[in-house]
XYZ file of N, CA and C in Angstrom:
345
model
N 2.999 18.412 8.619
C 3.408 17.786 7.372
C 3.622 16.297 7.610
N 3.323 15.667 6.807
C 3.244 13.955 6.865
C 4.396 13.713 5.429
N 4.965 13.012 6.038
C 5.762 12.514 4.969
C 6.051 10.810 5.079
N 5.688 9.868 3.790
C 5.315 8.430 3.416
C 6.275 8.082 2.658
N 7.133 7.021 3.181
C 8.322 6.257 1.940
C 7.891 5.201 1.887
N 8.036 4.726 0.758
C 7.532 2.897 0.312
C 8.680 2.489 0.658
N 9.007 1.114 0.624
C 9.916 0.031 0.296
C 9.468 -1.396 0.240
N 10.586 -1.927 -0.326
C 10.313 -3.582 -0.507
C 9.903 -4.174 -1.896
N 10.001 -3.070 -2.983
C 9.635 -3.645 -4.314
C 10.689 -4.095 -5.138
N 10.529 -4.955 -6.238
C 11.347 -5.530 -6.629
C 11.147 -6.203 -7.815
N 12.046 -7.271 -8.067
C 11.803 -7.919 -8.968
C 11.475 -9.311 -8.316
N 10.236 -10.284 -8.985
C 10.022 -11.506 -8.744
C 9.349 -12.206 -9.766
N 9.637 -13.431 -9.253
C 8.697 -14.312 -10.597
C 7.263 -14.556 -10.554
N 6.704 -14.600 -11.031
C 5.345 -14.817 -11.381
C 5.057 -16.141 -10.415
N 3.583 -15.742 -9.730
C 3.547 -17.283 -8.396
C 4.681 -16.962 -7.268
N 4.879 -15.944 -7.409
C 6.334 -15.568 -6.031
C 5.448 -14.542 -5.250
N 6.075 -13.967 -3.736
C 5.671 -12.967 -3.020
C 6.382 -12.269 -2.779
N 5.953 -10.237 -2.358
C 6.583 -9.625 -1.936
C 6.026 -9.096 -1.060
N 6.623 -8.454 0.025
C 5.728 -7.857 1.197
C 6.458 -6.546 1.302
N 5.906 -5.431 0.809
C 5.778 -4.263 0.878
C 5.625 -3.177 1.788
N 6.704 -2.253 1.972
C 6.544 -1.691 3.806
C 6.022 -0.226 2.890
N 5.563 0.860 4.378
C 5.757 1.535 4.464
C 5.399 2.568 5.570
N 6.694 3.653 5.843
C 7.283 4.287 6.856
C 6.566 5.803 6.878
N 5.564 5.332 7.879
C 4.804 7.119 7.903
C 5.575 7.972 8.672
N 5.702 9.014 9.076
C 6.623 10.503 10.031
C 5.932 12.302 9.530
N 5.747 12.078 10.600
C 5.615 13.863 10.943
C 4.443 14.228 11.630
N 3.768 15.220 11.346
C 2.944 15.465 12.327
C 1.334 14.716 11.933
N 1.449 14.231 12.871
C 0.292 12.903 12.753
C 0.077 11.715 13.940
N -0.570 11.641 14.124
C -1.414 10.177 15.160
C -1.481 9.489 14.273
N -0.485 8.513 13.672
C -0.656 7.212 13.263
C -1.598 6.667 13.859
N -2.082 6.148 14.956
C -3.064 5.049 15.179
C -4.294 5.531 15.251
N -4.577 6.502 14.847
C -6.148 7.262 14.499
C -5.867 7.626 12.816
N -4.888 7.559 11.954
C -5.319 7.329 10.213
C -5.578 6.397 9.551
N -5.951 6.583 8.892
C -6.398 5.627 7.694
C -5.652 5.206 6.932
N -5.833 4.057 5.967
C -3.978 3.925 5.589
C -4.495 2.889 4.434
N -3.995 2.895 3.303
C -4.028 2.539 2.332
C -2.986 2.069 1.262
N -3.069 0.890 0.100
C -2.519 0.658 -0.925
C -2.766 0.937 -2.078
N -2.536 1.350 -3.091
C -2.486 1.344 -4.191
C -1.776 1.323 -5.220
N -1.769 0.956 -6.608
C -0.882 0.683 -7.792
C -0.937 1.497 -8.804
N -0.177 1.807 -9.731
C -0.408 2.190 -11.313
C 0.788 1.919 -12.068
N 0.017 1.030 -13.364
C 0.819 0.738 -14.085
C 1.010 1.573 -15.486
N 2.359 1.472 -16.008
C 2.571 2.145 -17.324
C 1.231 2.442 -17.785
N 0.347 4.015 -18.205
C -0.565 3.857 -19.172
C -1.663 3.607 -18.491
N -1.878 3.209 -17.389
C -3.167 3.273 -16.334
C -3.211 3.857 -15.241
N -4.734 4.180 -15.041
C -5.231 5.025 -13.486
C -4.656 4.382 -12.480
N -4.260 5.365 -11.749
C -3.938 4.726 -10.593
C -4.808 3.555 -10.035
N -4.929 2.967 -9.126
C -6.557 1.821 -8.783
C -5.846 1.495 -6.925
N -6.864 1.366 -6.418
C -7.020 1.204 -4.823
C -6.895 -0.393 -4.926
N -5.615 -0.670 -3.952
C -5.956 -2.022 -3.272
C -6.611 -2.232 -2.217
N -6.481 -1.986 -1.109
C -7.019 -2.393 -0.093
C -6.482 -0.960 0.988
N -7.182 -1.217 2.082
C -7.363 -0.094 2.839
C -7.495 -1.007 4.352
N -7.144 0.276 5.060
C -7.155 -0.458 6.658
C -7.248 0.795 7.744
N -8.610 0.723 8.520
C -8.913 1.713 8.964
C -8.196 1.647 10.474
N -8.478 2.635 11.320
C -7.462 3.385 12.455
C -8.115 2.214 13.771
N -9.280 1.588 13.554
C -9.664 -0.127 14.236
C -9.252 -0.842 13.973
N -8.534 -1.099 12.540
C -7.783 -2.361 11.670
C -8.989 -3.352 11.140
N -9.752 -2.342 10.587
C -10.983 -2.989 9.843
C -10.536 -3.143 8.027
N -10.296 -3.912 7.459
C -9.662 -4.189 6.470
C -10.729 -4.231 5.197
N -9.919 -3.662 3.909
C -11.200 -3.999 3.110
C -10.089 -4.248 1.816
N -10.526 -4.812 0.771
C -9.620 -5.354 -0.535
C -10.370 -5.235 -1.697
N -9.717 -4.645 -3.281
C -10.445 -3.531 -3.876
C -9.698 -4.283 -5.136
N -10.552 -4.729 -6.336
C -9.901 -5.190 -7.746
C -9.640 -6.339 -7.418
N -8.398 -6.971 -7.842
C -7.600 -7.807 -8.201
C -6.540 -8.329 -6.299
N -6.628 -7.572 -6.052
C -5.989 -7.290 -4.508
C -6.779 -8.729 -3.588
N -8.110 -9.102 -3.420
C -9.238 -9.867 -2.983
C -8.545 -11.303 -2.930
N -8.500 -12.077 -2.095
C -7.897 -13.105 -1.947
C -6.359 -13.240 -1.760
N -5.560 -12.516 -2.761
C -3.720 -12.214 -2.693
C -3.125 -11.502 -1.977
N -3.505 -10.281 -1.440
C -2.962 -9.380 -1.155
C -3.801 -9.480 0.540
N -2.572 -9.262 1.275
C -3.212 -8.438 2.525
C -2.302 -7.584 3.330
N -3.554 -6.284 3.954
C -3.075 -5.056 4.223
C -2.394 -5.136 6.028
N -2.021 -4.547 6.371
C -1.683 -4.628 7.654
C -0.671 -3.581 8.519
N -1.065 -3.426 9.606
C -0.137 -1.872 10.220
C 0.270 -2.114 11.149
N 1.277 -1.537 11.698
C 1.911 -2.014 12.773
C 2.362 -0.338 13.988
N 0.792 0.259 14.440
C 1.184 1.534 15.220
C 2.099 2.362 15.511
N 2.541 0.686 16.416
C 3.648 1.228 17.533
C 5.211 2.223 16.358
N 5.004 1.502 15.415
C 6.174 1.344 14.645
C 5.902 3.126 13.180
N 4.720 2.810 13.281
C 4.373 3.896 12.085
C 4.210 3.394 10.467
N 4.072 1.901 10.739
C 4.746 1.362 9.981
C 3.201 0.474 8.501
N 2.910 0.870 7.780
C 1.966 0.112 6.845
C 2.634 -1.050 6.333
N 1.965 -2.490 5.737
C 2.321 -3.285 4.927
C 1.327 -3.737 3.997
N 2.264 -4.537 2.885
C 1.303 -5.243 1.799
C 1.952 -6.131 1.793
N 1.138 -7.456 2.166
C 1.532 -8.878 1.505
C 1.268 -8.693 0.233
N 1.853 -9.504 -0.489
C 1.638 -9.824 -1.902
C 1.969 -11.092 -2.526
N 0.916 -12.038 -2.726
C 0.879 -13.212 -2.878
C 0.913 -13.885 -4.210
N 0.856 -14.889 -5.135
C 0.499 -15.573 -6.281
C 0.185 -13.949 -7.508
N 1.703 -13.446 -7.557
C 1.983 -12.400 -8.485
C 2.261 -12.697 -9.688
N 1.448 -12.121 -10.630
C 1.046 -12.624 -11.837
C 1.744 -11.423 -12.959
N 1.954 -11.213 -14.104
C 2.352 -9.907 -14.929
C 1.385 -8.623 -14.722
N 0.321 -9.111 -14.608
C -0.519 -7.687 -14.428
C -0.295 -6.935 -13.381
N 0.536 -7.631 -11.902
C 0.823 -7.142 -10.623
C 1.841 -6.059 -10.793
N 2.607 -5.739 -12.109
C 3.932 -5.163 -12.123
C 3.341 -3.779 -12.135
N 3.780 -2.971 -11.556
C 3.051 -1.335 -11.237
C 3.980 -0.486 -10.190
N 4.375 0.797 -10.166
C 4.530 1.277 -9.056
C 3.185 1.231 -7.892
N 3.827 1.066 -6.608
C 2.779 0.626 -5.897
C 2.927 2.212 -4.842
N 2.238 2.465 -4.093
C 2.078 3.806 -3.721
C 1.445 3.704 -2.228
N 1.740 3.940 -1.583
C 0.881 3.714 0.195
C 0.440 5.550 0.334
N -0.945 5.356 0.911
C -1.571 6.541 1.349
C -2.204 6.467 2.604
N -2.072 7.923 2.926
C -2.397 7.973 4.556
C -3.010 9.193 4.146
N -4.581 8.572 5.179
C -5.465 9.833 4.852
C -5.359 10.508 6.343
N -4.365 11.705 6.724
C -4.614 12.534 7.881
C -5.114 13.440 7.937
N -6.591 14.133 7.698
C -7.237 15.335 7.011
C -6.959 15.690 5.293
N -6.237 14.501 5.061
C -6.340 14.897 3.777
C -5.299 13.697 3.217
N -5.239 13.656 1.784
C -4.858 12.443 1.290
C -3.085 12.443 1.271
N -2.164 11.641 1.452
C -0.793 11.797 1.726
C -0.539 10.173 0.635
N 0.563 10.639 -0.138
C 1.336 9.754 -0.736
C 2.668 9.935 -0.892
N 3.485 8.776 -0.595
C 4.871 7.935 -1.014
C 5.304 8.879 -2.441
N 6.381 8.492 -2.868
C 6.817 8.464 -4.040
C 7.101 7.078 -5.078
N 6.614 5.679 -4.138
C 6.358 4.895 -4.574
C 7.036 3.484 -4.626
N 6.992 2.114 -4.740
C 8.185 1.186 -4.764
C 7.654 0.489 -6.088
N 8.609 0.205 -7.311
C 8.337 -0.219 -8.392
C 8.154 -1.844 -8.319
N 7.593 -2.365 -8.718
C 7.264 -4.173 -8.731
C 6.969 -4.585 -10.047
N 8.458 -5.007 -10.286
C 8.424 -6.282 -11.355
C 8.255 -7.657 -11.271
N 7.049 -7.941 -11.944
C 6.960 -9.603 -11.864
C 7.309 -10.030 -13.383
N 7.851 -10.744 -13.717
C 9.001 -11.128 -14.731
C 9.329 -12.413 -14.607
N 10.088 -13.285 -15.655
C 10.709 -14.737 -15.047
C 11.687 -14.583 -16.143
């Protein structure tokens, strides 16, 4: 069983940053999964930010491309999201996934961008 907690969401202003953790545990080889971001806001599909494979080969998906970057830290178990020049459309629960034979998600960290 794999179990994924977000943290680090919040409230910020628009043109502000947040950097977004999250804490993988259980039975799993962190440094051989796959590991991923994603968002959904009120009323929309979920949508893929960016992804970061078990080499730390990085890829960035939508709106994510230029602002956002993904990043993991092994030793620790540990996923992140920068989050850069956050605009109103950025406000979404944000969701980290770990693909270990199969797809694993958080319960999520909410992000308000607001002023």
């Amino acid at each position: 069983q794999v179990q994924v907690v977000e943290s680090g969401g919040g409230l910020v202003q628009p043109g502000g940053s947040l950097k977004l953790s999250c804490l993988v545990s259980g039975t799993i080889t962190f440094s051989r999964a796959n590991l991923g971001w994603y968002r959904q806001a009120p009323g929309k599909r979920r949508e893929l930010l960016a992804t970061i494979s078990n080499v730390g080969r990085t890829s960035y998906y939508n709106s994510a491309e230029g602002r956002f970057t993904i990043s993991r830290d092994d030793p620790k178990n540990m996923v992140y999201l920068q989050m850069n020049s956050l605009n109103y459309e950025d406000s979404a629960t944000y969701f980290c996934n770990v693909y270990w034979f199969q797809d694993h998600f958080g319960k999520g960290t909410l992000v308000t961008v607001s002023s």
